[in-house]
Structures are given as C-alpha cells and as structure tokens.
Amino acid sequence: MLKNDQLAEWDRDNFFHPSTALGAFARGELDNRVVKTASGVFIEDREGNKLLDAFAGLYCVNVGYGRQDIAEAIADQARELAYYHSYVGHGTEASITLSKMILDRAPDNMSKVYFGLGGSDANETNVKLIWYYNNILDRPEKKKIISRWRGYHGSGLVTGSLTGLELFHKKFDLPVEQVIHTEAPYYFRRDDLDMSEEQFVAHCASELEAVIEREGADTIAAFIGEPVLGTGGIVPPPAGYWPAIQAVLKKHDILLIADEVVTGFGRLGSMFGSEHYGIEPDIITIAKGLTSAYAPLSGSIVSDKVWAVLEKGTDENGPIGHGWTYSAHPIGAAAGVANLKLLDELNLVSNAGEVGAYLNKSMAEALGEHANVGDIRGEGMLCAVEFVKDRDSRSFFDAADKIGPQIAAKLLEQDKVIARAMPQGDILGFAPPFCLTKEEADTVVAATARAVKAVL
Ligand code: PLP
C-alpha cells in the first residue's frame, strides 16, 4: 500500500478536485480525506477512522455501502460483456431489463427511458429533447426553460444555468439566455412577505404566471423543478405547491421536468417524488438512486406525449442526433438492476420513510427549541437544520461567519458523523442511506446536538 505522505503529494500535484477551493487545497488548508472502504452507513479512511456518513456520499449511496450483490452483478457483467453500445437499436440484456424495471416503477404516463451517465447530462438531454419536440411541433420560438432560484440541476452549460445558486454561475458567464429563474418555494426565508403558507403558495404560482406572461407563453418550453429542493437547502414544498404550479403550466402548454435525481427511487419514502406529491411530469430525470452510485448511470424518462412527437420527428428527419458512447453502459445497467432488486428485497423504500420520519422527529425534539435554530424540516430520508442569529427577529448570520461549515466540522471532529453544510445559508443537511437504523439515527441526532452546543 502506498504511504499516506506519497499519496497526499500525488493528490496535490496531479488531481483537479471538483467543487473545491483549489488554492486552499494546494496549501494543505482543507480537511480532506482519502477514503479506503465502507460498509452500511459507515466509511473508513486510510488512517482507520470510521465515520457515519449521514449524507450517503452526495445523497446517492441509497442502499448503503458494501453491498456484495451489486458488486457481484458488476463483476459478472464486466466478465461477460464489459461494453457494447446502444446506438442504432443495439442493446444488452442488462440495459433492456433495467429500462423495463424503471418503467414498471415510474408513473403510468411514462413511456421510455434514455440512459446517460449522471444527473447533469440527463438534464442536458432533457433540454435538447424539449427543443427538438417544439421544433417538430413547428413552434421554433418555444425554447426557454424556467427554473427556480435555489434549484440544483447540474454543472454543465445549460444545466449549470438551470441551477439557481450563485456559486454555480459566478465567473462562468451563466446563466445562458434561454434560462429564466423564478421564486423558490422556500416559505421559511420569505418572512418579508408576511403571508400565510397558503398565501405563499398562491404567490409562487402567480410569480410563475407573471414570468410566463412577461416572456410570452409561446417562448417558454418547460419548467424544471426538484420535488424537494435539495442542494438549495433541503426544502420540502409547502402543501399545495405542486398542484398550483402544475395548473399554471398546463394552462400555458408548458412541459414539466421533475428532476428526481435525489428523490427518485425512494428517498422520500415513495418510489418517486412525483408520486409523493401528485406531480404529473412530462419528463423525469433520474440518476443517483438508480444505481445507488455503485456505477455512474442516469436517465431521462419521457412520457407518452413527448415520445409520440420524438418518434414522428425521427420518421421525418432521420435518427435522433443525440447519443453518448456510454449511454446505457452495461456495467451501470447491471448495477441498476441489482440495486433496484435490493431496494425491493430489503424493503428499503419504506425504511427510508419510517426511519427518515424518526430522524426528523428526533432532530426536532433535540434542537427545536435552540435559540439559534430557525427551522428543522425534511421529508423521508432528508432532513435539514437551519441556523439563525436570532430566532425571534429571524436574522441570519453573515456568510463569512461560516456557521454551517463550522458545525459540520465539529460534528466530524467530535463524533465522526458526516453531514453536509449546504452551499447557500447556514443549513446542515442530512441524507443518510436508507438502511439507517433508529439507533444510528439517535447517534446522528445526539452528535448534532453536541456539535451545535460546541459552536453556538
Ligand atoms: N439534479 C439534481 C436534483 C441533483 O441533486 C444533482 C446533483 O447533485 C444533479 C441534477 C446533477 O447530477 P450529477 O452531479 O450526477 O451530474
């Protein structure tokens, strides 16, 4: 085994880490970690530290680490057929089986799944398919996409634009002009509006309608949203939000993309967030939970309505000019098949609902009265604690105080629990693997309370 010093040197000298403060990393100022192995909800680093990963990597290792069934399915697939493409109608048993398993679990109006590699490329695919769709329908002006502030949809040119977080736009010349942002359903942060939750939902819908009327419905192709805002702060929508939004979209003939990269395959305790909130999307984005991150794989599930136009388009124009070398990669597909089987066999979706509710309730009991805790919210196996400077006046800390990152660091240092300081605001996010037990949830809550006490 390589010595830690040698590895650290190679890391500094050669590796361009994503989402990293590059200078701070080069100067050795970051508390980075080289992970060696993992099992269940625990990861282990090269120094032998065992940490409880309450964020499941990047909310993706949904079935938990170290699942031998998936590892074996990947190895078997690699031995039998490591690669073949899916262009011009070719395929593999794994990719065809997985497409059937996905459609069996997806909402009834869904028709086909297009496979990609990650959530960003899947959303990029969605935008292209929607542009193609409107060109085939002879509506070449109908191309803009509406997204929400605080939404997260990826890091590409279009998907980074759809993302509504400053960090992902700043100095990259984003967003591109076809993307427009509208109000996030973030009731807790809109105190200034002095509205009931019901009024706030009506406000979100009327803001959306105002954007549509300002731009012209004939210029707007689609609206994209995560059923629960994830990276933007883990914010479940207020009651009635999705039906109100969907009514506006239907009225103006605007397609709905449900970005279920985080919520798809069980994180809310339902197979899809769309089912959970009664959303009727035209396209669903899937990634992380599709393989529980055992191999990179994503998908765009398109509805009957979209599919019919795509089919017409290729009859008129020849094959669809969109494909990745690794679309439906057999190793990813084999991981997906094994992962979805495991979700069923171990009842992990209902566990996500049950233990997730327990985690949220316990977190609220432990921290709900703390003077610097403004909000504790969640849904299924998603939970967030938002910190405020003053609870009564609801004033917030300065970003420079780094309260969220400080608490996350303390949690790690004191109790070896990993939570995520969300990128905007002092929000500590939890998204554990679905196999979390109630005892492990107790550990997470007790450790969080200790970390909060140590910092605030
Ligand atoms: N969409 C959502 C809702 C996400 O949370 C993410 C990643 O966190 C993405 C898209 C982008 O996925 P990827 O990082 O696999 O490109």
Coordinates of C-alpha atoms and ligand atoms in Angstrom, one line a residue:
M1 CA 0.0 0.0 0.0
L2 CA 1.2 3.5 -0.8
K3 CA 2.4 5.6 2.1
N4 CA -0.1 8.4 3.1
D5 CA 2.6 11.1 2.5
Q6 CA 3.2 9.8 -1.0
L7 CA -0.5 9.7 -1.8
A8 CA -1.0 13.2 -0.4
E9 CA 1.8 14.5 -2.6
W10 CA 0.4 12.9 -5.8
D11 CA -3.0 14.2 -4.9
R12 CA -1.7 17.8 -4.5
D13 CA 0.4 17.6 -7.6
N14 CA -2.0 15.9 -10.1
F15 CA -5.6 15.8 -9.1
F16 CA -8.0 18.6 -10.0
H17 CA -10.8 18.1 -7.5
P18 CA -14.4 19.3 -8.3
S19 CA -16.2 21.8 -6.1
T20 CA -13.0 22.5 -4.2
A21 CA -11.2 25.7 -3.2
L22 CA -8.2 25.0 -5.3
G23 CA -5.7 27.3 -3.6
A24 CA -6.7 26.2 -0.1
F25 CA -6.3 22.6 -1.1
A26 CA -2.9 23.2 -2.6
R27 CA -1.8 24.9 0.6
G28 CA -3.0 22.0 2.7
E29 CA -5.7 24.0 4.4
L30 CA -8.6 21.7 3.7
D31 CA -9.7 18.9 6.0
N32 CA -9.7 16.5 3.1
R33 CA -9.9 12.7 3.4
V34 CA -8.8 9.7 1.5
V35 CA -11.5 7.0 1.9
K36 CA -10.5 3.4 1.7
T37 CA -13.5 1.2 2.4
A38 CA -17.1 1.3 3.6
S39 CA -20.0 -0.8 4.9
G40 CA -23.6 0.0 5.7
V41 CA -23.7 3.6 6.8
F42 CA -20.0 3.8 7.7
I43 CA -17.0 4.8 5.6
E44 CA -13.4 4.2 6.7
D45 CA -10.4 6.3 5.8
R46 CA -6.8 5.3 5.3
E47 CA -5.9 6.3 8.9
G48 CA -8.5 3.8 10.1
N49 CA -11.1 6.4 11.2
K50 CA -14.7 5.0 10.9
L51 CA -17.2 7.7 10.1
L52 CA -21.0 7.6 10.0
D53 CA -21.9 9.0 6.6
A54 CA -25.2 10.8 7.2
F55 CA -25.1 12.2 3.7
A56 CA -24.7 8.9 1.8
G57 CA -21.8 10.3 -0.2
L58 CA -23.6 13.0 -2.2
Y59 CA -27.1 11.7 -1.3
C60 CA -26.5 8.8 -3.6
V61 CA -25.5 5.6 -1.8
N62 CA -29.1 4.9 -1.0
V63 CA -28.9 1.1 -0.3
G64 CA -25.8 1.7 1.8
Y65 CA -22.1 0.8 1.2
G66 CA -20.5 -2.6 0.6
R67 CA -23.5 -4.4 -1.0
Q68 CA -21.9 -7.6 -2.3
D69 CA -25.0 -8.4 -4.5
I70 CA -24.3 -5.2 -6.6
A71 CA -20.6 -5.7 -6.6
E72 CA -21.0 -9.2 -7.9
A73 CA -23.5 -8.1 -10.6
I74 CA -21.0 -5.5 -11.8
A75 CA -18.1 -8.1 -11.8
D76 CA -20.3 -10.7 -13.6
Q77 CA -21.3 -8.1 -16.2
A78 CA -17.7 -7.0 -16.7
R79 CA -16.5 -10.5 -17.2
E80 CA -19.3 -11.4 -19.6
L81 CA -19.6 -8.2 -21.6
A82 CA -17.9 -5.0 -20.3
Y83 CA -19.2 -2.8 -23.1
Y84 CA -21.4 -2.7 -26.1
H85 CA -23.1 0.4 -27.3
S86 CA -26.8 1.1 -27.6
Y87 CA -26.8 3.1 -30.9
V88 CA -29.0 2.1 -33.9
G89 CA -31.2 -0.1 -31.8
H90 CA -28.5 -2.3 -30.2
G91 CA -28.6 -3.1 -26.5
T92 CA -27.7 -5.6 -23.8
E93 CA -29.7 -7.8 -21.6
A94 CA -28.9 -5.6 -18.6
S95 CA -29.9 -2.3 -20.2
I96 CA -33.1 -3.7 -21.6
T97 CA -34.0 -5.3 -18.3
L98 CA -33.3 -2.1 -16.4
S99 CA -35.4 0.0 -18.7
K100 CA -38.4 -2.4 -18.0
M101 CA -37.8 -2.2 -14.3
I102 CA -37.7 1.6 -14.3
L103 CA -40.9 1.9 -16.4
D104 CA -42.6 -0.6 -14.1
R105 CA -41.9 1.7 -11.2
A106 CA -42.5 5.1 -12.9
P107 CA -45.8 6.9 -13.2
D108 CA -48.3 5.4 -15.7
N109 CA -48.0 8.0 -18.3
M110 CA -44.2 7.4 -18.8
S111 CA -43.1 5.7 -22.0
K112 CA -39.4 5.2 -22.4
V113 CA -36.0 5.8 -20.7
Y114 CA -33.0 7.4 -22.4
F115 CA -29.8 6.5 -20.4
G116 CA -26.9 8.8 -19.7
L117 CA -24.2 8.9 -17.1
G118 CA -25.0 11.5 -14.5
G119 CA -27.7 13.9 -13.5
S120 CA -26.2 16.8 -15.4
D121 CA -26.0 15.1 -18.8
A122 CA -29.6 13.7 -18.2
N123 CA -30.9 17.3 -17.8
E124 CA -28.9 18.4 -20.8
T125 CA -30.6 15.6 -22.7
N126 CA -34.0 16.8 -21.4
V127 CA -33.5 20.4 -22.7
K128 CA -32.4 19.1 -26.1
L129 CA -35.3 16.7 -26.4
I130 CA -37.7 19.6 -25.5
W131 CA -36.2 21.9 -28.1
Y132 CA -36.4 19.1 -30.7
Y133 CA -40.0 18.4 -29.6
N134 CA -41.1 22.0 -30.2
N135 CA -39.2 22.2 -33.5
I136 CA -41.1 19.1 -34.7
L137 CA -44.4 20.7 -33.5
D138 CA -43.4 23.7 -35.6
R139 CA -43.1 26.1 -32.6
P140 CA -39.4 27.2 -33.0
E141 CA -39.8 30.1 -30.7
K142 CA -40.9 28.0 -27.7
K143 CA -37.5 27.3 -26.2
K144 CA -37.0 29.0 -22.8
I145 CA -36.8 26.9 -19.7
I146 CA -38.0 28.2 -16.3
S147 CA -36.2 27.0 -13.2
R148 CA -36.3 28.1 -9.6
W149 CA -33.8 30.1 -7.6
R150 CA -32.0 27.6 -5.3
G151 CA -32.8 24.7 -7.7
Y152 CA -29.9 22.4 -8.5
H153 CA -29.9 20.7 -11.9
G154 CA -26.2 20.1 -12.7
S155 CA -23.0 21.8 -13.6
G156 CA -23.0 21.9 -17.5
L157 CA -23.6 25.0 -19.6
V158 CA -27.3 24.6 -19.7
T159 CA -27.7 22.6 -16.5
G160 CA -25.4 25.0 -14.6
S161 CA -27.7 27.7 -15.9
L162 CA -30.8 25.9 -14.7
T163 CA -29.2 25.6 -11.3
G164 CA -30.3 28.7 -9.3
L165 CA -27.3 29.0 -7.0
E166 CA -24.8 31.9 -7.3
L167 CA -21.7 29.8 -6.8
F168 CA -22.5 27.8 -10.0
H169 CA -23.0 31.0 -12.1
K170 CA -20.3 33.3 -10.8
K171 CA -17.4 33.9 -13.2
F172 CA -18.8 31.3 -15.6
D173 CA -20.9 33.7 -17.6
L174 CA -24.0 31.8 -16.6
P175 CA -27.0 31.6 -16.9
V176 CA -27.4 31.3 -20.7
E177 CA -30.1 33.5 -22.1
Q178 CA -32.7 30.7 -22.6
V179 CA -32.9 30.1 -18.8
I180 CA -35.1 32.2 -16.5
H181 CA -35.4 31.8 -12.8
T182 CA -38.4 32.2 -10.6
E183 CA -39.4 32.1 -6.9
A184 CA -38.2 29.1 -4.8
P185 CA -40.9 27.5 -2.6
Y186 CA -38.9 28.4 0.5
Y187 CA -41.5 29.7 2.9
F188 CA -39.1 30.0 5.8
R189 CA -36.9 32.5 4.0
R190 CA -39.8 34.7 2.8
D191 CA -40.7 36.2 6.1
D192 CA -40.6 39.6 4.5
L193 CA -43.7 38.7 2.5
D194 CA -45.8 38.4 5.7
M195 CA -48.0 35.7 4.3
S196 CA -49.7 32.5 5.4
E197 CA -48.3 29.4 3.9
E198 CA -51.4 29.1 1.7
Q199 CA -51.0 32.7 0.5
F200 CA -47.3 32.0 -0.2
V201 CA -48.2 29.1 -2.5
A202 CA -50.6 31.3 -4.4
H203 CA -47.8 33.9 -4.6
C204 CA -45.4 31.3 -6.1
A205 CA -47.9 30.4 -8.7
S206 CA -48.7 34.0 -9.6
E207 CA -45.0 34.8 -9.8
L208 CA -44.6 32.0 -12.2
E209 CA -47.6 33.2 -14.2
A210 CA -46.2 36.7 -14.3
V211 CA -42.9 35.4 -15.7
I212 CA -44.8 33.5 -18.4
E213 CA -46.9 36.5 -19.3
R214 CA -43.8 38.8 -19.4
E215 CA -41.9 36.5 -21.7
G216 CA -44.8 35.2 -23.7
A217 CA -46.1 31.6 -23.2
D218 CA -45.2 30.9 -26.9
T219 CA -41.5 31.4 -25.9
I220 CA -41.5 29.1 -22.9
A221 CA -40.9 25.4 -23.4
A222 CA -40.6 23.9 -20.0
F223 CA -40.4 24.3 -16.2
I224 CA -37.9 22.2 -14.2
G225 CA -38.0 21.5 -10.5
E226 CA -36.9 19.1 -7.9
P227 CA -39.9 17.7 -5.9
V228 CA -38.0 18.7 -2.8
L229 CA -35.3 21.4 -3.3
G230 CA -32.1 19.5 -2.5
T231 CA -28.7 21.3 -2.7
G232 CA -30.5 24.6 -2.4
G233 CA -31.2 23.8 1.3
I234 CA -33.4 20.6 1.5
V235 CA -36.7 22.4 1.4
P236 CA -39.9 20.4 1.0
P237 CA -42.6 22.4 -0.8
P238 CA -45.4 23.9 1.2
A239 CA -48.7 22.0 0.9
G240 CA -50.5 22.6 -2.4
Y241 CA -47.4 24.0 -4.1
W242 CA -47.1 21.4 -6.9
P243 CA -50.8 21.3 -7.9
A244 CA -50.8 25.1 -8.0
I245 CA -47.6 25.2 -10.2
Q246 CA -48.8 22.4 -12.4
A247 CA -52.2 24.2 -13.1
V248 CA -50.3 27.3 -14.4
L249 CA -48.0 25.2 -16.6
K250 CA -51.0 23.3 -18.1
K251 CA -52.8 26.5 -18.8
H252 CA -49.9 27.8 -20.8
D253 CA -48.9 24.5 -22.5
I254 CA -45.6 24.3 -20.8
L255 CA -43.9 20.9 -20.2
L256 CA -42.8 19.9 -16.7
I257 CA -39.5 18.2 -16.0
A258 CA -39.4 16.6 -12.5
D259 CA -35.7 16.5 -11.6
E260 CA -35.8 13.4 -9.4
V261 CA -32.0 12.8 -9.3
V262 CA -32.2 13.0 -5.4
T263 CA -35.8 11.9 -4.8
G264 CA -36.1 9.1 -7.4
F265 CA -36.1 5.5 -6.2
G266 CA -37.2 6.1 -2.6
R267 CA -35.6 8.9 -0.8
L268 CA -39.0 10.4 0.3
G269 CA -40.4 7.0 1.3
S270 CA -42.2 6.8 -2.0
M271 CA -40.7 5.4 -5.2
F272 CA -40.8 8.8 -6.9
G273 CA -41.3 12.3 -5.6
S274 CA -43.8 12.8 -8.4
E275 CA -46.0 10.1 -6.8
H276 CA -45.4 11.5 -3.3
Y277 CA -46.7 15.0 -4.3
G278 CA -49.1 14.1 -7.1
I279 CA -47.0 15.7 -9.8
E280 CA -47.6 14.7 -13.4
P281 CA -44.4 15.4 -15.2
D282 CA -43.7 15.1 -18.9
I283 CA -40.1 14.1 -18.3
I284 CA -38.4 12.7 -15.1
T285 CA -34.6 13.0 -14.5
I286 CA -33.1 10.1 -12.6
A287 CA -29.5 9.3 -11.6
K288 CA -28.0 8.8 -8.1
G289 CA -30.5 6.3 -6.6
L290 CA -30.8 4.4 -9.9
T291 CA -27.6 2.5 -9.1
S292 CA -27.0 3.8 -5.5
A293 CA -23.8 5.2 -7.1
Y294 CA -22.3 1.8 -7.5
A295 CA -21.7 2.8 -11.1
P296 CA -22.4 6.0 -13.0
L297 CA -25.8 5.9 -14.7
S298 CA -28.6 8.4 -15.3
G299 CA -31.8 8.5 -17.3
S300 CA -34.4 10.8 -18.8
I301 CA -37.8 9.1 -18.6
V302 CA -40.1 10.6 -21.3
S303 CA -43.9 10.5 -21.3
D304 CA -46.2 9.1 -24.0
K305 CA -46.9 12.7 -25.1
V306 CA -43.2 13.5 -25.6
W307 CA -42.4 10.2 -27.1
A308 CA -45.1 10.4 -29.8
V309 CA -43.5 13.6 -31.1
L310 CA -39.9 12.3 -30.9
E311 CA -41.0 9.3 -33.0
K312 CA -42.7 11.5 -35.5
G313 CA -39.5 13.7 -35.6
T314 CA -37.2 10.8 -36.5
D315 CA -39.6 9.5 -39.1
E316 CA -39.4 12.9 -40.8
N317 CA -35.7 13.7 -40.1
G318 CA -33.8 10.5 -39.7
P319 CA -32.2 9.1 -36.4
I320 CA -32.2 11.3 -33.4
G321 CA -28.8 13.2 -33.4
H322 CA -28.2 12.7 -29.7
G323 CA -26.1 9.9 -28.1
W324 CA -23.3 9.3 -25.7
T325 CA -20.7 6.5 -26.1
Y326 CA -21.6 5.3 -22.7
S327 CA -25.4 5.6 -22.9
A328 CA -26.8 2.5 -21.2
H329 CA -23.4 1.2 -20.3
P330 CA -23.9 -2.5 -19.4
I331 CA -21.9 -2.2 -16.2
G332 CA -24.1 0.7 -15.0
A333 CA -27.2 -1.1 -16.1
A334 CA -26.2 -4.3 -14.2
A335 CA -25.6 -2.2 -11.1
G336 CA -29.0 -0.6 -11.6
V337 CA -30.8 -4.0 -11.9
A338 CA -29.1 -5.3 -8.8
N339 CA -29.8 -2.1 -6.9
L340 CA -33.5 -2.0 -7.7
K341 CA -33.8 -5.6 -6.7
L342 CA -32.2 -4.9 -3.4
L343 CA -34.4 -1.9 -2.7
D344 CA -37.4 -4.3 -3.0
E345 CA -35.9 -7.3 -1.2
L346 CA -34.9 -5.3 1.8
N347 CA -37.9 -3.0 1.8
L348 CA -35.6 -0.1 1.8
V349 CA -38.1 2.5 0.4
S350 CA -40.4 2.0 3.3
N351 CA -37.5 2.1 5.7
A352 CA -36.5 5.4 4.2
G353 CA -40.0 6.7 5.0
E354 CA -40.1 5.2 8.5
V355 CA -36.6 5.9 9.8
G356 CA -36.5 9.2 8.0
A357 CA -39.6 10.3 9.8
Y358 CA -38.0 9.2 13.1
L359 CA -34.8 11.1 12.3
N360 CA -36.7 14.3 11.6
K361 CA -38.9 13.9 14.7
S362 CA -35.9 13.2 16.9
M363 CA -33.9 16.1 15.4
A364 CA -36.9 18.5 16.1
E365 CA -37.1 17.2 19.7
A366 CA -33.4 17.7 20.3
L367 CA -32.9 21.0 18.7
G368 CA -36.3 22.6 18.0
E369 CA -36.1 25.0 21.0
H370 CA -32.5 26.1 20.5
A371 CA -32.2 29.9 20.3
N372 CA -30.1 29.6 17.0
V373 CA -32.2 27.0 15.3
G374 CA -34.7 28.7 12.9
D375 CA -36.1 25.7 11.1
I376 CA -36.0 21.9 11.1
R377 CA -37.5 20.4 8.1
G378 CA -37.4 17.3 6.0
E379 CA -39.3 14.6 4.1
G380 CA -38.4 10.9 4.1
M381 CA -34.7 10.3 4.5
L382 CA -33.9 14.0 4.0
C383 CA -33.5 16.4 7.0
A384 CA -32.2 19.9 7.4
V385 CA -31.4 22.2 10.3
E386 CA -31.2 25.9 9.5
F387 CA -29.4 28.2 11.9
V388 CA -30.3 31.8 12.6
K389 CA -28.6 34.5 14.5
D390 CA -31.8 35.4 16.3
R391 CA -34.8 33.3 16.4
D392 CA -37.4 36.0 17.1
S393 CA -36.3 38.6 14.6
R394 CA -35.2 35.8 12.3
S395 CA -31.9 37.5 11.4
F396 CA -29.3 35.4 9.7
F397 CA -25.5 35.0 10.3
D398 CA -23.1 36.6 7.9
A399 CA -21.8 34.1 5.3
A400 CA -18.3 35.0 6.5
D401 CA -19.2 33.5 9.9
K402 CA -19.4 30.1 8.3
I403 CA -21.7 28.8 11.0
G404 CA -23.0 25.8 8.9
P405 CA -19.4 24.7 7.9
Q406 CA -18.2 25.1 11.5
I407 CA -21.0 22.9 12.9
A408 CA -20.4 20.3 10.2
A409 CA -16.6 20.3 11.0
K410 CA -17.3 20.0 14.7
L411 CA -19.7 17.1 14.1
L412 CA -17.0 15.3 12.3
E413 CA -14.3 16.1 14.8
Q414 CA -16.2 15.3 17.9
D415 CA -18.3 12.3 16.9
K416 CA -17.2 11.2 13.4
V417 CA -20.5 11.9 11.8
I418 CA -20.7 13.4 8.3
A419 CA -23.4 15.9 7.5
R420 CA -23.3 18.5 4.7
A421 CA -23.0 22.2 5.1
M422 CA -25.3 23.2 2.2
P423 CA -23.7 25.7 -0.1
Q424 CA -26.1 28.7 0.5
G425 CA -27.1 29.7 4.0
D426 CA -26.3 28.1 7.4
I427 CA -28.0 24.8 6.7
L428 CA -26.8 21.4 7.9
G429 CA -28.2 18.7 5.6
F430 CA -28.7 15.0 6.3
A431 CA -29.5 12.4 3.7
P432 CA -28.4 9.0 5.1
P433 CA -28.5 5.7 3.3
F434 CA -32.0 4.1 3.5
C435 CA -30.7 1.3 5.7
L436 CA -30.1 3.7 8.6
T437 CA -31.4 2.1 11.8
K438 CA -33.2 4.1 14.6
E439 CA -30.1 3.6 16.8
E440 CA -27.9 5.1 14.1
A441 CA -30.4 8.0 13.8
D442 CA -30.1 8.5 17.5
T443 CA -26.3 8.7 17.2
V444 CA -26.7 11.3 14.4
V445 CA -29.1 13.4 16.4
A446 CA -27.1 13.3 19.7
A447 CA -23.9 14.1 17.8
T448 CA -25.5 17.0 16.0
A449 CA -26.8 18.5 19.3
R450 CA -23.3 18.3 20.8
A451 CA -21.8 20.0 17.7
V452 CA -24.4 22.8 17.9
K453 CA -23.7 23.2 21.5
A454 CA -20.0 23.5 20.9
V455 CA -20.3 26.1 18.2
L456 CA -23.3 28.3 19.3
Ligands
PLP1 N1 -30.2 17.2 -10.4 C1 -30.2 17.2 -9.0 C2 -31.5 17.4 -8.3 C3 -29.0 17.0 -8.3 O1 -29.1 17.0 -6.9 C4 -27.8 16.8 -9.0 C5 -26.6 16.5 -8.2 O2 -26.5 16.6 -7.0 C6 -27.8 16.8 -10.4 C7 -29.0 17.1 -11.0 C8 -26.6 16.7 -11.2 O3 -26.2 15.3 -11.1 P1 -24.6 15.0 -11.4 O4 -23.8 15.5 -10.3 O5 -24.7 13.4 -11.4 O6 -24.3 15.5 -12.8

